């Protein structure tokens, strides 16, 4: 063997000594300063004899690295005999996971040696995820001599003082009450630790079951037939819960509930949802942590019994509403007595979330939807026909959502374990399996053909592209032949062609705005054909996108995520003509339609809709405060926009008559300005729409803004598989507008009597056409 002298001179003397000792010790069996033997395994590193403090430092360094095998190798043979390596590892893994150990820093004092034993006093700094940095002082580590050198005489006390056999290490979590969800004026939409009134009935004691079902369907926002079916599940002499109401609601209706239902009441403190279903698709609900997610939530400071937001604002703002638990690390005896508190970590207080929603308007919107479906249950509102609907109200000058209701709805309280409802699991499953999909937020999740409401886009495009001069006259008959433009349909029809006797007349001469007011199909067939032929296949699609359709709006509410819809470029004249009347492959959301109408009202600005006004508790610093955000402008001139506005303002106006027909021109005059039937004390601009669905029941649209001269709000409503929008959605929007403008109760327009008195009559809308 030869040595490189230069290299040899560069090696420190201490490493030469270590190397020589290693060569000597390599042949010695059983001699290992890192702890060999049956339990510890073979030594991984050969070392020279170490002091007690060296061994203690190595042990704690391994703990900081979570190298439990290296720690165990430094235990005395007796300690290894008393605690097997798997048990040792489990003890440390559990302790470290409870505190989120990141590292340790010991500060040793002078070791005290006596023969074959030693005691080392020291302080220990711990860096942890859950408790930050904290110190555990005045600790003592005990070591004994072994054939391998100094080794740790280990007990659980070496983790924390007081932690011994029979005790347990636990993290106590202390969580403050969950934050509230408030409306724009500070009125609770969701209130923690609030009182609800529980309603119980016994069928044998009900004085008038028919009247009772009518009343409960109104108060509980349920369809009457569903309530009747639930009643049938109970024996006549069984008392059962039917639902919860707010205390003020009970105060107003307590006498009626007693006289019609012989209601028995109870009360409880819980997380109260205003209207118990009136805002479910906004607020969402809280429920227990799913088993498959429990470990993840426990890492975030939750306990198995905690409730979390499962949908809606409750889920989207879980972190803010729940806050963060304070933590106390402690040693506890089996009986629960605390032996020692080791460390504490302050939590973070829950915050309130304030929405742009108006409490009273939200309740009015939900009530209008519920009452409409119940009143029309013998007609379009039955399960046999309509599957539901949605409505949304926007501030036209900011994009703030003032109300949003989807029907059918559900009571969020049934997901709270404190609900008194019997068989609540079965109730939840029934909601999940309901073909009408009550969990679905129809305003943002579903997409629909726009029907005649799309004529707003076609009007704007035709005016901007100067396909037709706003003052020119078009004759609106009941039949249109588009074969000269490449249409393969031998004839397309105006909606009036299929109306009842007396209403199936030619609209006659119309300007562009009047064509929009009368929803004249032939005019829009021709505009679609000419835009396609003269301006290109993508022209109308581009205008629709520029007016906010067929794409996500940027809504700040993402539980659930809004749908984008779709706008296809027509590949032929047929498709282009159908697109112009809102049929074909175009799909939009209710929110997109409301946003477009808001832009028509405000002069062409598309605002990004938002529903969260601020996050933070009153009196404290706000974590977030929203400001209106203009996303884009309409691709329309003031001239083209005026054509749309003029046309929409004629739709509900009973004083506007056709130039040649002598008949009222607008398609919704009877809903708002009939002089013989509750004329509205405010002015409205609107558009009706009826879209083919592949079934005999079309989708019915109504979109509007008001007041006409100084717009404040825009509304869009859509009723699935009902009848024409003027017949279904328009009366619902009238009811909501009456609430917004504070119409006195005696002037609020009732729903049409035929909803209740007549049976359903199928619509006859041929392919390639649309209703009003």
XYZ file of C-alpha atoms in Angstrom:
772
model
C 0.000 0.000 0.000
C 1.314 3.455 -0.877
C 0.258 6.851 0.442
C 0.031 10.188 -1.243
C 2.098 12.326 1.114
C 0.571 15.626 -0.042
C -2.956 14.293 0.495
C -1.945 12.830 3.853
C -0.651 16.167 5.094
C -3.968 17.819 4.175
C -6.072 15.487 6.384
C -6.748 16.845 9.903
C -5.178 14.825 12.690
C -8.503 14.075 14.367
C -9.808 12.277 11.273
C -6.663 10.173 11.080
C -7.253 9.090 14.659
C -10.877 8.267 13.920
C -9.917 6.286 10.834
C -7.287 4.246 12.697
C -9.708 3.477 15.526
C -12.289 2.417 12.993
C -9.855 -0.065 11.472
C -9.129 -1.484 14.887
C -12.780 -1.694 15.893
C -13.922 -3.195 12.592
C -12.850 -6.614 13.734
C -14.469 -6.369 17.138
C -17.861 -8.040 17.219
C -20.702 -6.487 19.226
C -18.850 -3.213 19.818
C -20.983 -0.343 18.394
C -21.584 3.136 19.714
C -24.699 3.464 17.570
C -26.461 0.535 19.196
C -26.487 -2.887 17.629
C -28.027 -6.102 18.851
C -31.150 -7.996 17.990
C -33.490 -5.052 18.560
C -31.385 -2.266 17.183
C -29.892 -4.054 14.171
C -26.307 -3.641 12.981
C -24.534 -0.355 13.533
C -24.774 1.998 10.595
C -21.889 4.271 11.652
C -18.681 3.358 13.497
C -17.796 5.963 16.047
C -15.301 6.612 18.769
C -16.538 6.644 22.399
C -18.959 9.531 23.035
C -19.845 11.518 26.120
C -23.356 11.393 27.583
C -24.011 14.837 26.082
C -22.870 13.662 22.639
C -25.336 10.778 22.768
C -28.128 13.034 24.021
C -27.421 15.497 21.220
C -27.452 12.702 18.614
C -30.738 11.385 19.992
C -32.435 14.795 19.835
C -30.968 15.560 16.427
C -32.502 12.313 15.122
C -35.824 13.304 16.695
C -35.759 16.626 14.861
C -35.203 14.701 11.613
C -37.882 12.152 12.540
C -35.298 9.423 12.172
C -36.922 7.052 14.625
C -34.615 4.143 13.776
C -31.543 6.201 14.678
C -33.219 7.280 17.913
C -34.074 3.717 18.815
C -30.478 2.623 18.164
C -29.352 4.990 20.934
C -31.646 3.431 23.585
C -30.175 1.296 26.329
C -30.636 -2.465 26.010
C -33.056 -2.432 28.952
C -35.149 0.341 27.366
C -35.237 -1.591 24.115
C -36.338 -4.650 26.051
C -39.207 -2.723 27.672
C -40.323 -0.930 24.491
C -40.099 -2.659 21.129
C -39.052 -0.690 18.101
C -42.526 -0.678 16.409
C -44.140 0.632 19.608
C -41.409 3.229 20.025
C -41.895 4.436 16.448
C -45.690 4.624 16.830
C -45.427 6.663 20.042
C -43.207 9.233 18.393
C -45.120 9.311 15.107
C -48.365 10.035 16.934
C -46.816 12.715 19.126
C -45.046 14.375 16.212
C -48.171 14.397 14.048
C -50.173 15.976 16.869
C -47.819 18.940 17.083
C -46.610 18.950 13.476
C -42.963 18.679 14.509
C -40.505 20.424 12.195
C -37.355 20.398 14.329
C -35.868 20.639 17.847
C -33.108 22.762 19.346
C -31.652 21.618 22.693
C -29.698 23.775 25.129
C -27.726 21.528 27.467
C -26.455 22.292 30.942
C -23.670 20.456 32.750
C -24.118 16.684 32.775
C -24.107 14.927 36.127
C -22.309 11.580 35.955
C -22.328 9.026 38.753
C -20.679 5.739 37.954
C -22.539 4.070 35.103
C -25.380 6.575 34.972
C -25.697 10.172 33.919
C -28.382 12.896 34.040
C -28.339 15.805 31.604
C -30.530 18.821 32.364
C -31.557 20.786 29.278
C -34.125 23.072 27.705
C -35.738 22.133 24.396
C -37.024 24.450 21.728
C -39.572 22.883 19.372
C -40.495 24.190 15.942
C -43.962 22.924 15.005
C -46.657 23.442 12.403
C -49.572 23.658 14.814
C -48.039 25.482 17.803
C -45.297 27.482 16.156
C -42.075 27.688 18.156
C -42.304 26.937 21.854
C -39.942 25.886 24.639
C -40.182 22.969 27.015
C -37.676 23.813 29.738
C -36.115 22.060 32.713
C -36.073 18.671 31.109
C -33.744 15.850 32.129
C -32.428 13.056 29.957
C -31.028 10.006 31.776
C -28.380 7.753 30.275
C -26.632 4.539 31.346
C -23.449 2.829 30.340
C -23.850 -0.190 28.090
C -21.344 -2.422 26.275
C -21.742 -0.044 23.341
C -21.175 3.097 25.428
C -23.612 5.648 26.845
C -27.240 4.958 25.941
C -30.548 6.678 26.717
C -32.566 5.193 29.579
C -35.755 6.063 27.763
C -39.345 6.544 29.006
C -42.247 8.537 27.470
C -41.148 11.345 29.806
C -38.403 11.985 27.273
C -41.092 13.235 24.921
C -42.770 15.515 27.464
C -42.600 15.643 31.247
C -45.636 13.981 32.801
C -46.223 11.791 29.751
C -46.012 8.322 31.221
C -47.682 4.962 31.096
C -51.431 5.394 31.533
C -51.550 8.998 30.377
C -52.166 10.295 26.878
C -50.969 13.238 24.884
C -53.831 15.178 23.336
C -54.517 18.391 21.486
C -57.629 20.131 22.788
C -59.297 22.277 20.124
C -61.381 25.278 21.063
C -63.420 26.700 18.198
C -65.411 29.914 18.404
C -69.011 29.999 17.057
C -69.205 30.082 13.286
C -69.557 33.440 11.532
C -72.847 34.657 10.095
C -73.856 35.265 6.485
C -75.498 38.675 6.207
C -77.445 40.545 3.560
C -76.367 43.926 2.169
C -78.018 45.713 5.112
C -76.651 43.466 7.850
C -79.797 41.337 8.099
C -78.900 37.691 8.812
C -79.389 35.240 5.984
C -77.633 32.616 8.100
C -77.288 33.145 11.847
C -75.337 31.028 14.321
C -76.900 30.088 17.669
C -80.265 31.487 16.677
C -83.744 30.208 17.492
C -86.033 28.319 15.138
C -89.576 27.180 15.770
C -90.240 23.491 15.146
C -93.687 22.605 13.806
C -95.318 19.251 14.666
C -98.695 17.931 13.599
C -100.853 14.869 14.230
C -103.152 14.062 11.327
C -105.970 12.911 13.608
C -105.940 16.319 15.306
C -105.764 18.494 12.165
C -109.041 20.465 11.837
C -108.731 21.057 8.077
C -106.031 19.056 6.325
C -106.557 20.707 2.928
C -106.162 24.194 4.394
C -103.256 22.957 6.498
C -101.413 21.664 3.426
C -102.012 24.953 1.615
C -100.609 26.949 4.531
C -97.593 24.727 5.176
C -96.698 24.613 1.468
C -96.514 28.402 1.541
C -94.561 28.717 4.789
C -92.125 25.848 4.155
C -91.536 26.614 0.449
C -92.564 23.107 -0.557
C -94.793 21.835 -3.316
C -98.165 20.955 -1.882
C -98.292 17.498 -3.455
C -94.942 16.637 -1.884
C -96.231 17.629 1.551
C -99.370 15.571 1.064
C -97.222 12.564 0.167
C -95.101 13.032 3.299
C -98.246 13.240 5.456
C -99.335 9.889 4.074
C -96.187 8.263 5.495
C -97.452 8.641 9.088
C -100.245 7.014 11.072
C -103.152 9.271 11.948
C -102.282 9.272 15.650
C -98.524 9.871 15.193
C -97.130 13.305 15.947
C -94.404 14.167 13.458
C -92.277 17.200 12.535
C -93.084 18.991 9.297
C -90.369 21.651 9.333
C -88.942 24.775 10.921
C -89.897 28.447 10.583
C -88.368 31.691 11.786
C -89.812 33.127 15.014
C -91.234 36.195 13.234
C -92.913 33.967 10.639
C -94.499 31.921 13.407
C -95.699 35.089 15.129
C -97.495 36.193 11.956
C -99.072 32.822 11.216
C -99.473 31.224 14.650
C -103.256 31.645 14.711
C -103.693 30.217 11.217
C -101.377 27.311 12.042
C -103.433 26.552 15.122
C -106.789 26.825 13.391
C -105.857 24.857 10.257
C -103.225 22.418 11.516
C -103.487 22.284 15.334
C -99.719 22.722 15.279
C -97.638 21.820 18.313
C -94.389 23.762 18.538
C -90.934 23.329 19.937
C -87.821 25.434 19.637
C -84.085 24.951 19.503
C -80.946 26.981 19.100
C -79.171 26.147 15.883
C -77.645 27.650 12.772
C -80.705 29.353 11.321
C -81.233 29.826 7.597
C -83.609 32.688 6.839
C -86.696 31.402 5.106
C -85.495 27.800 5.550
C -84.943 27.278 1.841
C -85.383 30.802 0.501
C -81.655 31.218 -0.157
C -80.378 27.630 -0.112
C -78.769 27.841 -3.536
C -76.758 30.848 -2.358
C -75.853 30.092 1.244
C -75.516 26.335 0.887
C -75.486 24.435 4.161
C -73.269 22.961 6.862
C -73.002 19.285 7.587
C -70.751 16.694 9.146
C -67.286 16.078 7.749
C -67.384 13.156 5.301
C -65.458 10.157 6.597
C -63.154 10.130 3.576
C -62.136 13.759 4.265
C -61.827 13.546 8.056
C -58.045 13.124 8.239
C -57.520 16.139 5.971
C -59.766 18.321 8.103
C -58.187 17.069 11.322
C -54.846 18.303 10.004
C -56.483 21.730 9.680
C -57.619 21.750 13.293
C -61.115 20.268 12.975
C -62.572 17.564 15.201
C -64.744 14.680 14.069
C -67.884 16.333 15.423
C -67.348 19.709 13.761
C -69.660 20.937 11.018
C -68.252 22.321 7.782
C -69.696 24.160 4.812
C -70.723 21.597 2.225
C -72.045 23.828 -0.577
C -72.608 27.478 -1.457
C -71.127 30.387 0.488
C -70.832 28.081 3.500
C -68.310 26.008 1.546
C -66.651 28.721 -0.537
C -65.905 30.805 2.581
C -65.353 27.941 5.010
C -61.969 29.291 6.113
C -63.387 32.712 6.953
C -66.684 31.564 8.491
C -65.129 28.806 10.597
C -62.026 30.662 11.701
C -59.234 28.587 13.165
C -59.374 26.611 16.387
C -57.130 27.533 19.273
C -55.055 24.537 20.364
C -53.819 23.352 23.721
C -51.244 20.552 23.889
C -51.628 18.678 27.170
C -51.042 15.453 29.028
C -54.251 13.888 30.343
C -54.917 11.042 32.776
C -57.418 8.285 31.866
C -60.083 9.963 33.995
C -59.722 13.189 32.036
C -57.722 15.128 34.598
C -55.145 17.369 32.969
C -51.651 16.521 34.221
C -49.935 19.308 32.365
C -50.524 21.896 29.674
C -47.454 22.034 27.459
C -48.174 24.559 24.739
C -50.922 26.733 23.328
C -51.602 28.197 19.908
C -54.051 31.034 19.463
C -56.728 30.467 16.829
C -58.286 32.931 14.438
C -61.724 34.342 15.089
C -64.486 33.486 12.611
C -65.551 36.270 10.262
C -68.948 37.246 8.928
C -69.555 37.228 5.179
C -71.769 40.017 3.883
C -73.541 39.444 0.577
C -75.028 41.818 -1.972
C -78.355 40.015 -1.488
C -81.339 41.977 -0.198
C -82.964 39.823 2.508
C -86.561 40.866 1.829
C -86.220 40.715 -1.950
C -84.608 37.277 -1.716
C -87.491 35.954 0.350
C -89.969 37.561 -2.063
C -88.271 35.915 -5.069
C -88.246 32.479 -3.462
C -91.849 32.902 -2.321
C -92.968 34.006 -5.798
C -91.429 30.923 -7.383
C -92.912 28.585 -4.778
C -96.374 30.150 -4.858
C -96.453 30.075 -8.660
C -95.698 26.369 -8.834
C -98.246 25.579 -6.143
C -100.973 27.752 -7.672
C -100.356 26.222 -11.122
C -99.963 22.655 -9.812
C -103.073 21.566 -11.709
C -101.660 23.100 -14.867
C -98.055 23.733 -15.970
C -96.685 23.626 -12.385
C -97.178 19.910 -11.797
C -94.382 17.349 -11.726
C -95.893 15.921 -14.890
C -94.901 19.062 -16.756
C -92.462 21.611 -15.325
C -89.256 20.431 -13.694
C -88.439 23.796 -12.113
C -87.161 27.257 -12.810
C -84.885 30.062 -11.718
C -84.773 33.822 -11.313
C -82.022 36.343 -10.640
C -82.121 40.094 -9.917
C -79.118 42.348 -10.652
C -78.250 45.937 -9.862
C -77.852 47.342 -13.384
C -75.179 49.837 -12.316
C -72.818 47.456 -10.546
C -73.584 43.807 -11.356
C -74.410 43.096 -7.695
C -76.802 40.170 -7.264
C -79.806 41.324 -5.233
C -81.731 38.037 -5.308
C -81.241 34.569 -6.754
C -83.775 31.770 -6.410
C -83.917 28.307 -7.918
C -86.961 26.050 -7.750
C -87.456 23.529 -6.288
C -85.486 24.354 -3.182
C -84.726 22.542 0.098
C -84.317 23.351 3.781
C -80.573 23.553 4.594
C -81.339 22.720 8.220
C -81.900 19.044 7.464
C -78.137 18.578 7.057
C -77.458 19.752 10.590
C -77.380 16.788 13.002
C -79.652 18.678 15.415
C -82.632 18.484 13.028
C -85.731 16.867 14.566
C -86.850 15.463 11.202
C -87.441 11.705 11.381
C -85.494 9.519 8.957
C -83.466 12.521 7.867
C -81.082 10.289 5.914
C -83.979 9.037 3.816
C -85.105 12.644 3.292
C -81.667 13.626 2.031
C -81.527 10.631 -0.298
C -84.996 11.477 -1.619
C -83.800 14.997 -2.438
C -80.735 13.579 -4.155
C -82.861 11.226 -6.257
C -85.649 13.712 -7.021
C -85.986 13.975 -10.798
C -86.482 17.749 -10.465
C -82.979 18.064 -8.952
C -83.646 20.447 -6.037
C -79.899 20.801 -5.314
C -79.348 22.222 -8.804
C -78.774 25.974 -9.021
C -80.664 26.580 -12.237
C -79.583 30.217 -12.471
C -75.936 29.354 -13.082
C -75.604 25.588 -13.576
C -78.150 24.857 -16.283
C -78.071 26.149 -19.844
C -81.081 26.664 -22.087
C -81.998 27.815 -25.593
C -82.832 31.503 -25.263
C -85.908 31.470 -27.489
C -87.234 34.884 -28.425
C -85.157 36.675 -25.777
C -82.239 36.124 -28.194
C -83.994 38.552 -30.539
C -82.420 41.303 -28.421
C -79.058 40.196 -29.851
C -80.384 39.862 -33.391
C -81.904 43.350 -33.195
C -78.603 44.832 -32.047
C -76.582 43.025 -34.722
C -78.966 43.944 -37.545
C -79.059 47.571 -36.440
C -75.286 47.831 -36.008
C -74.584 46.129 -39.329
C -77.263 48.323 -40.986
C -79.027 45.307 -42.407
C -82.286 47.168 -41.776
C -82.842 50.830 -41.028
C -84.587 51.433 -37.689
C -87.268 53.564 -39.351
C -87.970 51.273 -42.290
C -91.158 49.214 -42.342
C -91.370 45.414 -42.444
C -94.642 43.599 -42.959
C -95.025 40.941 -40.262
C -97.299 38.222 -41.538
C -97.875 34.783 -40.111
C -95.861 32.833 -42.718
C -92.352 33.445 -44.046
C -90.654 31.741 -46.984
C -86.864 31.761 -46.753
C -85.959 29.434 -49.597
C -84.458 32.351 -51.496
C -81.865 32.588 -48.696
C -81.135 28.861 -48.765
C -83.610 27.816 -46.067
C -84.730 24.225 -46.514
C -87.993 24.738 -44.629
C -90.830 25.345 -47.111
C -92.353 27.758 -44.595
C -91.650 29.181 -41.155
C -94.334 30.739 -38.992
C -94.999 33.628 -36.720
C -96.070 32.646 -33.230
C -99.488 34.281 -33.797
C -100.308 31.641 -36.390
C -100.892 29.134 -33.586
C -102.751 31.380 -31.149
C -106.412 30.937 -30.270
C -109.140 32.502 -32.378
C -109.007 36.276 -32.059
C -105.285 36.415 -31.395
C -104.095 34.720 -34.596
C -103.884 37.863 -36.710
C -101.092 39.372 -38.794
C -99.045 41.849 -36.768
C -98.711 43.957 -39.910
C -96.325 46.862 -40.490
C -93.550 47.201 -37.914
C -90.327 49.122 -37.480
C -87.286 47.348 -36.104
C -88.143 48.279 -32.486
C -91.773 47.308 -33.028
C -90.687 43.955 -34.443
C -88.838 43.328 -31.189
C -91.841 44.425 -29.122
C -94.178 42.151 -31.114
C -91.571 39.367 -31.233
C -92.255 39.127 -34.947
C -90.704 35.838 -36.059
C -90.644 36.632 -39.822
C -88.624 39.811 -39.233
C -85.981 37.902 -37.279
C -85.937 35.004 -39.721
C -85.025 37.515 -42.396
C -82.437 39.334 -40.246
C -80.734 36.009 -39.476
C -80.692 35.044 -43.138
C -79.286 38.393 -44.300
C -76.635 38.574 -41.568
C -75.484 35.089 -42.552
C -75.481 35.816 -46.288
C -74.174 39.390 -46.310
C -72.000 39.673 -43.203
C -70.681 36.143 -42.749
C -71.654 32.978 -40.817
C -69.954 34.051 -37.553
C -71.397 37.578 -37.380
C -74.403 36.933 -35.136
C -72.375 34.592 -32.913
C -69.754 37.313 -32.439
C -72.400 39.853 -31.435
C -73.884 37.371 -28.969
C -70.483 36.854 -27.365
C -69.909 40.585 -27.307
C -73.183 40.918 -25.408
C -72.065 38.391 -22.786
C -73.740 35.164 -23.917
C -72.224 31.711 -24.291
C -69.379 32.286 -21.819
C -68.835 32.440 -18.081
C -69.627 35.824 -16.588
C -66.801 35.869 -14.037
C -69.340 35.466 -11.210
C -67.491 35.390 -7.867
C -69.682 32.536 -6.635
C -68.104 29.165 -7.449
C -69.910 26.645 -5.248
C -71.085 25.373 -7.673
C -69.180 26.603 -10.722
C -71.268 28.452 -13.301
C -71.808 26.870 -16.699
C -70.433 28.566 -19.793
C -73.205 27.765 -22.248
C -72.379 27.582 -25.938
C -72.649 29.570 -29.124
C -71.980 27.702 -32.343
C -71.224 29.358 -35.659
C -74.016 28.260 -38.008
C -72.847 26.192 -40.960
C -75.830 26.873 -43.168
C -78.790 29.159 -43.716
C -81.155 26.882 -41.782
C -79.014 27.071 -38.648
C -78.463 30.825 -39.021
C -82.181 31.515 -39.266
C -82.895 29.330 -36.231
C -80.096 31.020 -34.295
C -81.664 34.424 -34.936
C -84.774 33.398 -32.970
C -82.828 31.719 -30.156
C -83.206 28.130 -31.289
C -80.675 25.645 -32.625
C -77.439 24.914 -30.771
C -77.166 28.151 -28.767
C -77.334 27.661 -24.990
C -77.254 30.362 -22.302
C -77.645 30.632 -18.534
C -80.256 32.668 -16.708
C -77.472 34.780 -15.199
C -76.058 35.560 -18.646
C -79.463 36.790 -19.805
C -79.908 39.010 -16.731
C -76.432 40.446 -17.207
C -77.140 41.225 -20.862
C -80.396 42.981 -19.978
C -78.626 44.974 -17.241
C -76.180 46.201 -19.889
C -79.051 47.177 -22.188
C -80.442 49.214 -19.278
C -77.202 50.951 -18.248
C -76.042 51.939 -21.713
C -73.961 48.939 -22.736
C -71.603 48.100 -19.847
C -71.265 44.416 -18.986
C -70.445 44.242 -15.293
C -68.947 41.174 -13.687
C -71.724 39.809 -11.460
C -70.810 39.461 -7.801
C -72.564 38.297 -4.671
C -69.997 38.802 -1.878
C -69.896 42.407 -0.676
C -67.344 42.022 2.109
C -65.680 39.614 4.500
C -65.067 40.680 8.066
C -66.931 41.272 11.296
C -68.564 44.606 12.016
C -66.253 46.824 14.023
C -63.126 45.035 12.819
C -60.931 45.362 9.787
C -62.487 43.999 6.617
C -60.533 41.189 5.019
C -62.169 41.911 1.671
C -64.520 44.473 0.176
C -65.891 44.242 -3.338
C -65.951 47.019 -5.888
C -67.974 46.879 -9.115
C -65.920 45.751 -12.085
C -66.835 46.587 -15.678
C -65.757 43.609 -17.765
C -66.490 44.966 -21.246
C -68.772 47.119 -23.358
C -71.427 46.066 -25.871
C -70.214 46.087 -29.495
C -73.131 48.414 -30.261
C -73.478 52.095 -31.021
C -75.883 54.293 -29.105
C -78.134 54.169 -32.176
C -78.373 50.368 -32.138
C -78.811 50.238 -28.364
C -81.670 52.727 -28.541
C -83.480 50.463 -31.024
C -83.318 47.632 -28.462
C -84.392 49.828 -25.545
C -87.340 51.281 -27.451
C -88.512 47.820 -28.458
C -88.210 46.363 -24.957
C -90.080 49.266 -23.385
C -93.061 48.588 -25.693
C -93.344 44.903 -24.654
C -95.283 45.505 -21.395
C -97.000 48.719 -22.519
C -100.750 48.388 -23.086
C -100.955 51.778 -24.813
C -98.898 50.749 -27.872
C -100.911 49.408 -30.809
C -99.931 47.927 -34.164
C -99.794 50.288 -37.134
C -102.137 48.204 -39.264
C -103.584 45.520 -36.977
C -105.100 47.900 -34.452
C -104.182 45.345 -31.774
C -101.873 45.834 -28.806
C -98.340 45.293 -29.988
C -96.385 44.159 -26.920
C -96.305 40.521 -25.870
C -96.625 41.121 -22.095
C -98.901 44.171 -21.798
C -101.447 42.128 -19.829
C -98.895 41.294 -17.108
C -97.938 44.883 -16.257
C -100.225 47.555 -17.664
C -103.677 46.145 -18.281
C -105.861 49.066 -17.180
C -108.522 46.605 -16.034
C -106.181 44.359 -14.029
C -103.727 45.706 -11.438
C -101.610 48.034 -13.590
C -98.078 48.310 -12.184
C -97.235 51.674 -10.571
C -93.803 51.598 -12.230
C -92.558 51.326 -15.814
C -90.903 48.227 -17.210
C -88.917 47.320 -20.315
C -88.886 43.610 -21.133
C -88.727 40.745 -23.589
C -90.654 37.488 -23.607
C -89.299 34.206 -24.881
C -90.480 30.662 -25.516
C -87.996 27.994 -26.534
C -88.536 24.564 -28.034
C -87.308 21.686 -25.877
C -88.099 18.528 -27.786
C -91.180 18.075 -25.579
C -94.669 19.510 -25.844
C -93.806 21.805 -22.927
C -91.461 24.656 -23.927
C -89.176 26.697 -21.699
C -90.684 30.092 -20.854
C -88.432 33.178 -20.511
C -89.017 36.695 -19.311
C -86.263 39.299 -18.987
C -86.812 42.878 -17.864
C -85.393 46.037 -16.365
C -87.054 48.848 -14.424
C -87.852 51.662 -14.093
C -87.752 52.464 -17.784
C -86.483 56.041 -17.418
C -83.931 55.465 -14.654
C -83.131 51.732 -14.517
C -82.168 50.213 -11.172
C -82.660 46.472 -11.536
C -82.596 43.816 -14.237
C -84.350 40.455 -13.854
C -84.298 37.225 -15.813
C -86.596 34.294 -15.080
C -87.017 30.983 -16.860
C -89.601 28.245 -16.242
C -88.638 24.820 -17.533
C -91.200 22.858 -19.546
C -94.136 25.122 -18.757
C -95.791 27.378 -21.303
C -94.923 30.634 -23.028
C -92.727 33.020 -21.058
C -95.395 35.729 -21.103
C -97.750 33.261 -19.382
C -95.406 31.793 -16.755
C -92.219 33.746 -16.094
C -93.722 37.219 -16.617
C -96.269 36.990 -13.747
C -93.495 35.744 -11.437
C -91.270 38.696 -12.301
C -94.261 41.014 -11.814
C -94.617 39.642 -8.269
C -90.894 40.197 -7.553
C -90.927 43.730 -8.980
C -93.960 44.565 -6.873
C -91.930 43.568 -3.824
C -88.882 45.571 -4.940
C -90.894 48.754 -5.564
C -92.884 48.391 -2.333
C -96.306 47.989 -3.905
C -99.002 47.900 -1.259
C -100.457 44.436 -0.582
C -103.849 45.335 -2.054
C -102.193 46.327 -5.335
C -99.933 43.299 -5.769
C -100.976 41.485 -8.917
C -102.422 38.008 -8.319
C -101.361 35.125 -10.501
C -103.573 34.371 -13.553
C -106.690 32.476 -12.583
C -106.340 30.043 -15.478
C -103.196 28.619 -13.808
C -105.473 27.201 -11.141
C -108.766 26.721 -12.938
C -107.717 25.185 -16.245
C -105.944 21.975 -17.128
C -102.763 21.988 -19.160
C -103.066 22.589 -22.918
C -100.008 21.466 -24.922
C -98.165 24.022 -27.021
C -98.053 23.567 -30.793
C -94.756 25.085 -31.933
C -93.482 23.569 -35.199
C -89.799 22.935 -35.792
C -87.976 26.032 -36.988
C -90.313 28.403 -35.123
C -90.609 29.753 -31.615
C -93.266 31.020 -29.238
C -93.580 34.424 -27.633
